[in-house]
């Protein structure tokens, strides 16, 4: 662990103007606040923030970042507050510490919600100051280095998975490849212990058996370039174990068939020498087609610049060669942090422009699962390059489609997409794009995002925008139903309802827009009485049960026209007719008249019966209707359906789960309803509910 004076000396070496007293105060503060707390390793807890601060000095970051690293756990794990940090160390440090600190008071949330809320806060803070990300990456890297001390294997795997899914890709997206590789290696060890052990063992064995082959190849490359008049530095190494495992998994190869295990780096004096070195290597050794990539003329979004090629060396040995300048090398290894060391506060748009995409996702994601899914997609590592017809370049994940491309250009363009030309040819929207494709989006003014696109888009931005548009459309449809129901409710209020009454009702219901009210009515989130009271307070108290629609307080009264006086009847159990339905009767000697709806399938079996033309009496009210509802198989769905029945004053007389096949459950429900209009309103409310996939009358 770094001692206090050692940490200060490190900062002063690259920043002589740093405030030594402030650094000392931060060091002492974190030691005092964490006190006797211990880590899983048995080390004092304050050793962790001190080590994170040490990592930040390796990146030559400013003193505010170093102080943030020292203080980043005090608010979460001690009695210190953000106000305390601000009082002692200033507004900027307090803001950075708050950005790195996890949310408090969320321990009762489910795991995915807790993770999503932490991520949401972190992304927002990161967008305001990228130093939040740099400290967070240092914090995660040191935690991964000590992960093996945690005794609970499930907790180790959870942290490793989060690192692999979120933090290693974030490190890659800001060009911090050293951090990315080490995080991936440490997470790989926890997530795939057998594969990790096998590959690292084979690499160690290969290193012992190569007899200096790596050094020999590096020397041959250097000599070939020296003969061409190029003075370069050449180094070689085995590839990263995790990248080897990924290649084995993706291509279904055994270790023996992974040919390009060795990688060599050539560092040149300038860009011109990089291209000259590439030409020399391609003349001396055969290069492998399809393996050349020019990230100097077309840098990655994170600022990475280099030439990549693969060569066939002696004995058919395949080697990968990366060619770059010394400045490119430092930027490639430490990315945004390297840039920060030279130009503090001037962050390059190319490296962090993707933060805007993450902010769009934060705004558009509907729930924790969506936020986590879309964020992982947005920081996906493998990228391809595609162009607009005018030559603008966009980087997208491998497998991206024309719809992903349209949303990358602009969210509005994505929503208006109706077709696409790829390299001048009309192609289906689901066609995966390749490197260098020229994509022309065809748009329609009245077009809108289609739910089917969710089956093939791969970018987080596209998925978030499509889902948001679909939700808005569904909300508009429910609000349209609610508007019609609202008109019926307003007709029962003893006053003329105008804009003023609606404005006052919105205030009473704590709503912003009339559309919010219509949606609440259509989704059965408000009862008729609640809406009436909001429109004209006290009006329901002056109504009797019948006027208020509380028909359940009366006895059911059913009369049938078309029957001889004294003749008994029964309502068909097959079709459950209710007042308002068109009905007919079947009469058999010595039996009650059976009353059926006009479209009942059982009428086909009554060919030998006497058919009677029937209708409901004027005062007929109340009967049992049957409906079938398909609910999503999740907690609270059945309760939400029952709540809709209650809000609509319908009594359940029978409930049966007729089919259960994840993710749905199908229920048949018998309800006491007033008439067919009442039953129709209930069906509309069910269809508007998020808990109900389908609802129909039986």
XYZ file of C-alpha atoms in Angstrom:
698
model
C 0.000 0.000 0.000
C 1.225 3.488 -0.850
C 2.228 5.627 2.103
C 0.961 9.169 2.356
C 4.202 10.871 1.309
C 4.696 8.377 -1.557
C 1.297 9.186 -3.041
C 1.902 12.945 -2.789
C 5.363 12.583 -4.385
C 3.850 10.656 -7.305
C 1.390 13.456 -8.000
C 4.032 16.186 -7.627
C 6.280 14.434 -10.166
C 3.911 15.142 -13.043
C 1.950 18.061 -11.505
C 4.313 20.315 -9.496
C 1.488 22.804 -8.856
C -0.719 20.235 -7.091
C -2.029 21.274 -3.651
C -0.003 19.046 -1.330
C -2.021 20.043 1.742
C -5.328 19.081 0.089
C -3.940 15.663 -0.935
C -2.697 15.076 2.614
C -6.096 16.041 4.061
C -7.898 13.620 1.755
C -5.505 10.779 2.655
C -5.887 11.364 6.396
C -9.685 11.786 6.067
C -10.188 8.414 4.399
C -7.901 6.656 6.916
C -9.806 8.182 9.836
C -13.288 7.555 8.425
C -12.682 3.922 7.488
C -10.924 3.394 10.828
C -10.751 -0.270 11.784
C -12.839 -1.558 8.856
C -11.325 -4.608 7.158
C -11.513 -5.981 3.625
C -12.131 -9.653 2.830
C -8.348 -10.056 2.476
C -7.859 -8.908 6.079
C -6.162 -5.667 4.979
C -7.339 -2.326 6.395
C -10.240 -1.074 4.288
C -8.537 2.249 3.547
C -5.869 0.331 1.611
C -8.405 0.005 -1.234
C -9.054 3.738 -1.881
C -5.312 4.402 -1.480
C -4.495 1.768 -4.127
C -7.177 3.201 -6.451
C -5.583 6.641 -6.014
C -2.247 5.021 -6.923
C -3.765 3.712 -10.164
C -4.937 7.230 -10.968
C -1.385 8.571 -10.473
C -0.143 5.966 -12.973
C -2.477 7.659 -15.457
C -1.126 11.098 -14.394
C -4.569 12.456 -13.585
C -5.269 15.774 -11.849
C -5.395 16.208 -8.077
C -9.223 16.363 -7.943
C -9.351 12.891 -9.459
C -6.745 11.602 -6.991
C -8.735 13.046 -4.062
C -11.942 11.515 -5.453
C -10.239 8.120 -5.590
C -9.180 8.496 -1.953
C -12.675 9.522 -0.821
C -14.906 7.476 -3.148
C -16.021 4.924 -0.521
C -16.386 7.234 2.483
C -20.015 8.210 1.762
C -21.084 4.639 1.037
C -19.227 2.811 3.813
C -18.782 5.355 6.634
C -20.855 8.031 8.393
C -19.506 10.759 6.085
C -21.995 12.559 3.799
C -21.654 14.407 0.505
C -22.166 17.654 2.428
C -19.169 16.729 4.615
C -17.059 16.089 1.512
C -18.099 19.418 -0.005
C -17.343 21.325 3.208
C -13.872 19.789 3.495
C -12.760 19.382 -0.122
C -14.903 21.609 -2.333
C -17.837 21.336 -4.721
C -16.006 19.637 -7.613
C -14.595 16.801 -5.511
C -17.999 16.302 -3.826
C -19.689 16.083 -7.225
C -17.176 13.496 -8.451
C -17.459 11.431 -5.257
C -21.241 11.499 -5.526
C -21.008 10.265 -9.125
C -18.845 7.289 -8.136
C -20.822 6.449 -4.986
C -23.549 3.828 -5.264
C -27.119 4.810 -4.510
C -28.111 4.518 -0.876
C -31.400 3.261 0.573
C -32.033 0.753 -2.229
C -31.192 -2.441 -0.371
C -34.816 -3.611 -0.545
C -34.853 -3.448 -4.329
C -34.517 -6.664 -6.370
C -30.975 -7.303 -7.608
C -31.639 -6.198 -11.210
C -33.388 -2.980 -10.100
C -30.555 -2.138 -7.715
C -27.958 -2.735 -10.439
C -29.958 -0.687 -12.957
C -30.409 2.298 -10.628
C -26.703 2.317 -9.778
C -25.869 2.141 -13.474
C -28.372 4.893 -14.332
C -26.855 7.265 -11.781
C -23.318 6.348 -12.821
C -23.981 6.989 -16.530
C -25.560 10.378 -15.831
C -22.624 11.419 -13.634
C -20.140 10.073 -16.192
C -21.749 12.146 -18.957
C -21.171 15.313 -16.916
C -17.542 14.514 -16.046
C -15.653 11.599 -17.600
C -13.331 11.477 -14.559
C -16.166 9.646 -12.768
C -15.629 6.782 -15.218
C -11.835 6.792 -14.785
C -12.118 6.490 -10.986
C -14.840 3.841 -11.299
C -12.666 1.772 -13.640
C -9.743 2.026 -11.214
C -12.060 1.043 -8.355
C -13.337 -1.997 -10.267
C -9.846 -3.061 -11.386
C -8.512 -3.118 -7.812
C -11.622 -4.947 -6.596
C -11.052 -7.572 -9.302
C -7.419 -7.963 -8.226
C -8.616 -8.881 -4.727
C -11.753 -10.780 -5.790
C -10.273 -14.171 -4.874
C -10.397 -13.223 -1.176
C -14.240 -13.263 -1.216
C -15.352 -16.638 0.142
C -18.824 -16.745 -1.470
C -18.405 -18.216 -4.993
C -21.769 -16.873 -6.188
C -20.820 -13.340 -5.178
C -17.469 -13.704 -6.971
C -19.250 -14.846 -10.139
C -21.811 -12.017 -9.932
C -19.060 -9.388 -9.645
C -17.060 -11.061 -12.425
C -20.103 -11.164 -14.729
C -20.856 -7.490 -14.091
C -17.213 -6.674 -14.838
C -17.259 -8.654 -18.078
C -20.605 -7.204 -19.223
C -20.237 -3.563 -18.183
C -16.846 -2.369 -16.956
C -14.433 -4.149 -19.324
C -16.439 -2.942 -22.372
C -16.557 0.576 -20.885
C -12.759 0.490 -20.536
C -12.526 -0.563 -24.177
C -14.890 2.202 -25.293
C -12.583 4.867 -23.819
C -9.498 3.100 -25.182
C -8.111 1.848 -21.853
C -7.039 -1.532 -23.231
C -4.652 -2.322 -20.362
C -7.540 -2.055 -17.905
C -9.861 -3.962 -20.246
C -7.469 -6.893 -20.725
C -6.730 -7.286 -17.019
C -10.421 -7.064 -16.055
C -11.316 -9.655 -18.693
C -8.567 -12.013 -17.540
C -9.570 -11.803 -13.861
C -13.283 -12.178 -14.694
C -12.523 -15.075 -17.065
C -10.755 -16.898 -14.224
C -13.939 -16.762 -12.114
C -16.517 -17.395 -14.834
C -14.740 -20.191 -16.714
C -12.209 -21.629 -14.228
C -11.571 -24.862 -16.174
C -11.046 -23.054 -19.488
C -8.824 -20.470 -17.780
C -6.662 -23.158 -16.209
C -6.354 -25.117 -19.453
C -5.463 -22.158 -21.699
C -3.004 -20.511 -19.306
C -1.376 -23.916 -18.761
C -1.051 -24.507 -22.514
C 0.380 -21.011 -23.014
C 2.943 -21.586 -20.256
C 3.884 -24.902 -21.833
C 4.155 -23.290 -25.253
C 6.393 -20.564 -23.852
C 8.743 -23.141 -22.379
C 8.904 -25.098 -25.640
C 9.246 -22.275 -28.143
C 13.008 -22.059 -27.653
C 13.057 -18.306 -28.047
C 10.852 -18.370 -31.153
C 9.015 -15.185 -30.176
C 12.298 -13.313 -29.815
C 13.502 -14.767 -33.114
C 10.391 -13.559 -34.997
C 10.664 -10.109 -33.394
C 14.330 -9.908 -34.427
C 13.513 -11.005 -38.005
C 10.843 -8.284 -38.291
C 13.226 -5.648 -36.945
C 16.027 -6.711 -39.314
C 13.733 -6.694 -42.357
C 12.607 -3.163 -41.520
C 16.165 -1.998 -40.737
C 17.320 -3.166 -44.178
C 14.604 -0.915 -45.620
C 15.996 2.017 -43.627
C 13.356 2.031 -40.874
C 14.380 2.326 -37.237
C 11.649 0.745 -35.123
C 10.989 -0.960 -31.793
C 9.575 -4.490 -32.015
C 8.127 -6.585 -29.187
C 6.261 -9.902 -29.169
C 3.935 -11.737 -26.786
C 1.380 -14.507 -26.573
C -2.182 -13.339 -27.083
C -4.496 -12.671 -24.174
C -5.966 -15.959 -22.742
C -9.517 -14.582 -22.835
C -9.217 -13.536 -26.505
C -7.921 -17.032 -27.361
C -10.863 -18.624 -25.526
C -13.333 -16.347 -27.339
C -11.872 -17.318 -30.703
C -12.063 -20.998 -29.752
C -15.696 -20.612 -28.651
C -16.835 -18.532 -31.635
C -15.154 -20.739 -34.264
C -15.566 -24.041 -32.389
C -11.810 -24.696 -32.561
C -9.545 -26.721 -30.256
C -6.472 -24.940 -28.879
C -4.194 -26.673 -31.410
C -6.070 -25.099 -34.342
C -5.778 -21.517 -33.078
C -2.938 -20.466 -35.346
C -2.332 -16.765 -34.590
C -1.455 -17.106 -30.904
C 1.535 -14.752 -31.136
C 1.207 -10.993 -31.643
C 3.972 -8.486 -32.415
C 3.994 -4.726 -32.040
C 6.058 -2.418 -34.268
C 6.496 1.148 -32.981
C 7.613 3.628 -35.666
C 8.822 7.221 -35.652
C 5.860 8.695 -37.567
C 2.749 7.824 -39.550
C 4.624 7.669 -42.849
C 6.997 5.057 -41.444
C 3.966 2.991 -40.326
C 2.752 2.610 -43.893
C 6.287 2.017 -45.217
C 6.789 -0.696 -42.591
C 3.514 -2.311 -43.641
C 4.664 -2.414 -47.283
C 7.993 -3.987 -46.331
C 6.377 -6.712 -44.210
C 3.909 -7.576 -46.989
C 6.823 -7.894 -49.428
C 8.933 -10.136 -47.151
C 6.137 -12.372 -45.870
C 2.790 -13.394 -47.319
C -0.105 -11.616 -45.638
C -3.445 -13.326 -44.941
C -6.293 -11.793 -47.012
C -9.124 -10.291 -45.001
C -6.928 -9.758 -41.945
C -5.670 -6.233 -42.760
C -7.287 -3.311 -40.901
C -6.336 0.356 -41.147
C -7.304 2.071 -37.896
C -4.994 5.014 -38.653
C -7.037 6.426 -41.521
C -10.264 5.250 -39.866
C -9.782 5.310 -36.058
C -12.134 3.487 -33.722
C -14.683 5.559 -31.785
C -12.456 5.379 -28.716
C -9.543 7.011 -30.561
C -7.622 3.761 -31.149
C -5.195 4.089 -34.107
C -2.981 1.349 -35.530
C -2.375 -0.827 -38.576
C -3.237 -4.504 -38.124
C -2.097 -7.299 -40.402
C -1.542 -11.056 -40.151
C 1.460 -12.748 -41.793
C 2.476 -16.315 -42.565
C 5.952 -16.751 -41.068
C 8.250 -19.737 -41.559
C 6.769 -23.228 -41.105
C 3.265 -21.830 -41.776
C 3.305 -19.994 -38.433
C 0.701 -17.233 -38.394
C 1.524 -14.038 -36.524
C -0.434 -10.831 -35.982
C 1.465 -7.539 -36.340
C 0.303 -4.145 -35.064
C 2.086 -1.066 -36.415
C 1.799 2.328 -34.721
C 3.692 5.406 -33.502
C 4.789 5.927 -29.903
C 2.057 8.526 -29.374
C -0.559 6.128 -30.762
C 0.760 3.377 -28.485
C 0.240 5.394 -25.299
C -3.206 6.531 -26.410
C -4.128 2.970 -27.404
C -3.160 1.526 -24.029
C -4.631 4.235 -21.785
C -7.086 5.934 -24.149
C -8.984 8.864 -22.714
C -6.800 8.880 -19.597
C -3.693 9.419 -21.747
C -5.373 12.326 -23.501
C -6.437 13.790 -20.153
C -2.841 13.820 -18.927
C -1.838 16.134 -21.767
C -4.992 18.212 -22.264
C -6.900 18.235 -19.013
C -10.543 19.129 -19.419
C -10.459 19.008 -23.233
C -12.054 15.697 -23.912
C -12.089 14.504 -27.554
C -15.565 14.158 -28.990
C -14.608 11.040 -30.945
C -13.742 9.181 -27.779
C -16.774 9.973 -25.673
C -19.425 10.934 -28.232
C -21.045 7.560 -27.560
C -21.977 8.915 -24.112
C -24.816 10.765 -25.813
C -26.126 7.407 -26.990
C -26.002 6.080 -23.417
C -27.951 9.125 -22.209
C -30.631 8.471 -24.833
C -30.895 4.931 -23.486
C -31.233 6.168 -19.886
C -34.110 8.443 -20.960
C -35.920 5.876 -23.116
C -35.531 2.645 -21.137
C -38.813 1.678 -19.479
C -37.628 -0.641 -16.694
C -34.420 -1.980 -15.062
C -34.134 -5.005 -17.348
C -34.371 -2.800 -20.435
C -31.742 -0.367 -19.125
C -29.260 -3.153 -18.389
C -29.913 -4.856 -21.729
C -29.650 -1.675 -23.821
C -26.511 -0.473 -22.022
C -24.746 -3.777 -22.595
C -25.648 -3.564 -26.277
C -24.419 0.037 -26.497
C -20.937 -0.844 -25.207
C -20.595 -4.028 -27.243
C -16.992 -4.385 -28.398
C -16.848 -5.875 -31.900
C -17.496 -3.070 -34.397
C -17.973 -2.611 -38.135
C -17.756 0.568 -40.231
C -20.511 1.778 -42.572
C -20.930 4.980 -44.595
C -23.730 7.287 -45.669
C -23.895 8.082 -49.426
C -22.148 11.396 -48.620
C -19.252 9.617 -46.912
C -20.086 10.132 -43.231
C -18.689 7.237 -41.185
C -20.590 5.354 -38.466
C -19.326 2.558 -36.257
C -21.820 -0.141 -35.292
C -21.757 -3.504 -33.526
C -21.097 -6.560 -35.658
C -24.447 -7.861 -36.927
C -26.037 -4.381 -37.088
C -28.742 -3.820 -39.709
C -29.938 -0.903 -41.818
C -32.399 0.023 -39.046
C -29.526 0.200 -36.525
C -27.663 2.411 -39.002
C -30.666 4.733 -39.387
C -30.973 5.186 -35.622
C -27.210 5.783 -35.371
C -27.544 8.655 -37.856
C -30.537 10.164 -36.013
C -33.408 8.872 -33.889
C -35.975 10.622 -36.113
C -34.521 9.002 -39.238
C -34.734 5.590 -37.576
C -38.406 6.082 -36.792
C -39.208 7.119 -40.391
C -37.357 4.248 -42.087
C -39.326 2.320 -44.714
C -36.503 0.807 -46.760
C -32.765 0.810 -47.429
C -30.219 0.574 -50.219
C -26.968 -1.180 -49.342
C -24.192 -0.490 -51.852
C -26.827 0.781 -54.288
C -29.133 -2.240 -54.083
C -32.517 -2.437 -52.342
C -32.108 -4.894 -49.475
C -34.370 -6.094 -46.619
C -34.117 -3.984 -43.483
C -32.970 -7.016 -41.468
C -29.860 -7.515 -43.689
C -26.665 -7.467 -41.527
C -24.198 -4.793 -42.635
C -20.599 -5.540 -43.561
C -17.436 -3.489 -43.194
C -17.351 -0.590 -45.652
C -21.001 -0.835 -46.757
C -22.615 2.350 -48.086
C -26.129 2.606 -46.649
C -28.880 4.860 -47.983
C -31.994 5.037 -45.807
C -35.357 5.495 -47.522
C -37.825 7.275 -45.268
C -41.537 7.946 -45.267
C -43.112 10.992 -43.657
C -45.923 8.969 -42.067
C -43.822 5.919 -41.221
C -43.390 4.801 -37.625
C -41.227 2.211 -35.808
C -42.470 -1.358 -36.126
C -42.481 -3.796 -33.168
C -41.151 -6.507 -35.519
C -37.861 -4.589 -35.770
C -37.073 -5.666 -32.217
C -36.517 -9.144 -33.657
C -33.363 -8.103 -35.542
C -31.910 -4.770 -34.346
C -28.785 -5.145 -32.193
C -27.902 -1.656 -30.933
C -29.100 -0.461 -27.557
C -30.064 2.922 -29.004
C -32.340 1.374 -31.647
C -34.006 -1.057 -29.233
C -34.644 1.668 -26.644
C -36.117 4.076 -29.231
C -38.336 1.412 -30.844
C -39.689 0.211 -27.507
C -40.415 3.772 -26.448
C -42.299 4.483 -29.694
C -44.315 1.275 -29.372
C -45.251 2.155 -25.780
C -46.322 5.644 -26.843
C -48.512 4.197 -29.608
C -50.112 1.730 -27.204
C -50.693 4.543 -24.717
C -52.380 6.621 -27.423
C -54.690 3.719 -28.297
C -55.661 3.227 -24.645
C -56.195 6.990 -24.269
C -58.515 6.907 -27.300
C -60.628 4.224 -25.615
C -60.519 6.249 -22.404
C -61.732 9.354 -24.234
C -64.898 7.538 -25.305
C -65.460 6.167 -21.809
C -64.838 9.643 -20.379
C -67.614 11.068 -22.534
C -70.021 8.492 -21.069
C -68.921 9.368 -17.525
C -69.211 13.113 -18.189
C -72.804 12.650 -19.434
C -73.751 11.310 -15.971
C -72.428 14.368 -14.131
C -75.094 17.001 -13.225
C -73.196 19.803 -14.958
C -71.842 20.694 -18.376
C -68.205 19.626 -18.564
C -65.925 22.078 -20.352
C -62.180 22.793 -20.481
C -62.211 24.556 -17.127
C -63.775 21.590 -15.333
C -61.211 19.262 -16.910
C -58.310 21.549 -15.861
C -59.553 21.529 -12.266
C -60.049 17.760 -12.371
C -56.419 17.282 -13.513
C -55.218 19.290 -10.513
C -57.309 17.188 -8.119
C -56.001 13.973 -9.682
C -52.384 15.270 -9.734
C -52.102 14.930 -13.509
C -50.436 17.177 -16.084
C -52.298 16.737 -19.375
C -55.815 15.697 -20.476
C -54.168 12.738 -22.261
C -53.019 11.460 -18.845
C -56.631 11.449 -17.655
C -57.906 9.691 -20.777
C -55.203 7.030 -20.427
C -56.088 6.490 -16.747
C -59.752 6.033 -17.647
C -59.004 3.702 -20.564
C -56.591 1.608 -18.475
C -59.157 1.396 -15.629
C -56.780 3.137 -13.225
C -59.670 5.345 -12.091
C -63.228 4.325 -11.244
C -66.221 6.152 -12.689
C -66.971 7.656 -9.267
C -63.396 8.965 -8.899
C -63.610 10.712 -12.270
C -67.034 12.147 -11.463
C -65.853 13.438 -8.088
C -62.791 15.025 -9.727
C -65.010 16.786 -12.278
C -67.719 17.920 -9.825
C -66.766 17.341 -6.173
C -69.687 16.065 -4.095
C -71.868 15.122 -7.036
C -71.887 11.396 -6.290
C -73.153 11.967 -2.743
C -76.358 13.417 -4.182
C -77.051 10.403 -6.357
C -78.785 7.249 -5.324
C -77.203 3.893 -6.009
C -78.809 3.609 -9.441
C -77.658 7.046 -10.620
C -74.102 6.395 -9.459
C -74.007 3.156 -11.377
C -73.858 1.019 -8.225
C -76.293 -1.501 -9.699
C -74.995 -4.343 -7.519
C -76.991 -2.999 -4.556
C -80.236 -3.882 -6.369
C -81.706 -7.322 -6.857
C -81.118 -8.769 -10.291
C -84.313 -8.363 -12.343
C -84.506 -10.235 -15.627
C -87.662 -10.387 -17.755
C -87.945 -11.951 -21.202
C -90.366 -10.752 -23.852
C -91.897 -13.395 -26.120
C -92.693 -15.986 -23.409
C -96.163 -17.028 -22.395
C -97.019 -15.860 -18.882
C -95.879 -18.316 -16.252
C -93.427 -20.158 -18.516
C -90.063 -20.695 -16.816
C -86.731 -20.128 -18.531
C -83.006 -20.564 -17.915
C -80.035 -18.696 -19.388
C -77.726 -20.895 -21.457
C -74.547 -22.028 -19.686
C -72.874 -22.373 -23.092
C -73.113 -18.723 -24.203
C -73.997 -16.838 -20.980
C -76.382 -14.238 -22.463
C -76.621 -10.904 -20.678
C -79.077 -8.011 -21.143
C -78.323 -6.296 -24.429
C -77.483 -9.468 -26.375
C -79.771 -10.588 -29.226
C -81.442 -13.763 -27.922
C -83.585 -16.703 -29.029
C -85.306 -19.486 -27.058
C -85.345 -23.276 -27.470
C -88.457 -25.023 -26.078
C -88.737 -28.775 -25.488
C -91.784 -30.509 -23.949
C -91.663 -30.632 -20.143
C -88.483 -28.511 -19.907
C -87.644 -24.873 -19.170
C -87.101 -22.620 -22.161
C -83.379 -22.297 -22.861
C -82.303 -18.718 -23.661
C -79.252 -18.409 -25.999
C -77.444 -15.641 -27.811
C -78.232 -15.490 -31.517
C -74.716 -16.710 -32.436
C -74.438 -19.547 -29.882
C -72.969 -22.698 -31.439
C -75.325 -24.868 -29.347
C -78.281 -23.673 -31.430
C -77.189 -26.150 -34.097
C -78.176 -29.023 -31.795
C -81.695 -27.596 -31.231
C -83.054 -28.362 -34.672
C -85.875 -30.488 -33.161
C -86.828 -27.810 -30.600
C -89.376 -25.045 -30.965
C -87.565 -21.746 -31.673
C -88.889 -18.633 -29.942
C -88.121 -15.041 -30.928
C -87.217 -13.413 -27.591
C -85.975 -10.058 -26.302
C -85.076 -8.581 -22.941
C -87.626 -6.751 -20.846
C -87.166 -3.011 -20.314
C -86.108 -3.363 -16.677
C -83.782 -6.334 -17.201
C -80.486 -5.856 -15.370
C -77.805 -8.220 -14.075
C -76.663 -11.598 -15.387
C -73.577 -13.784 -15.410
C -71.211 -13.281 -18.339
C -68.142 -15.367 -19.077
C -64.821 -14.162 -20.454
C -61.414 -15.644 -21.156
C -58.284 -13.652 -20.201
C -54.696 -14.534 -21.095
C -52.405 -13.086 -18.400
C -48.645 -12.748 -18.387
C -47.179 -15.257 -15.930
C -45.715 -12.820 -13.404
C -46.436 -11.725 -9.823
C -49.384 -9.384 -9.425
C -51.019 -10.096 -12.799
C -54.015 -11.933 -11.324
C -54.442 -9.250 -8.660
C -54.429 -6.554 -11.336
C -57.177 -8.371 -13.244
C -59.250 -8.711 -10.063
C -58.709 -5.013 -9.372
C -60.097 -4.151 -12.815
C -63.246 -6.191 -12.029
C -63.631 -4.389 -8.712
C -63.155 -0.962 -10.212
C -65.862 -1.773 -12.758
C -68.284 -3.033 -10.068
C -68.338 -6.615 -11.365
C -68.589 -9.566 -8.963
C -66.581 -12.752 -9.669
C -68.716 -15.887 -9.302
C -66.259 -18.419 -10.739
C -62.558 -18.390 -11.681
C -60.637 -21.243 -13.315
C -57.051 -21.536 -14.617
C -57.752 -23.451 -17.839
C -54.232 -23.408 -19.301
C -50.772 -22.614 -17.950
C -47.810 -22.477 -20.285
C -44.985 -20.026 -19.498
C -45.058 -17.101 -20.061
C -48.874 -17.103 -20.087
C -51.778 -18.303 -17.965
C -55.302 -18.551 -19.416
C -58.234 -17.932 -17.023
C -61.962 -18.386 -17.547
C -64.000 -16.027 -15.376
C -67.738 -15.814 -14.648
C -68.826 -12.272 -13.744
C -72.049 -10.722 -12.551
C -72.493 -7.763 -14.892
C -75.216 -5.224 -15.546
C -75.547 -5.691 -19.298
C -73.529 -6.247 -22.464
C -72.221 -2.664 -22.416
C -70.923 -3.217 -18.880
C -69.150 -6.426 -19.978
C -67.673 -4.650 -23.011
C -66.209 -1.909 -20.803
C -64.576 -4.560 -18.620
C -63.051 -6.233 -21.680
C -61.705 -2.863 -22.862
C -60.133 -2.256 -19.453
C -58.545 -5.714 -19.485
C -57.116 -5.243 -22.964
C -55.566 -1.950 -21.858
C -53.798 -3.579 -18.900
C -50.070 -4.426 -19.049
C -50.847 -7.618 -17.134
C -53.230 -8.947 -19.804
C -52.051 -10.255 -23.170
C -55.537 -11.001 -24.543
C -59.159 -10.813 -23.384
C -62.328 -12.025 -25.080
C -65.880 -12.953 -24.282
C -66.692 -16.674 -24.248
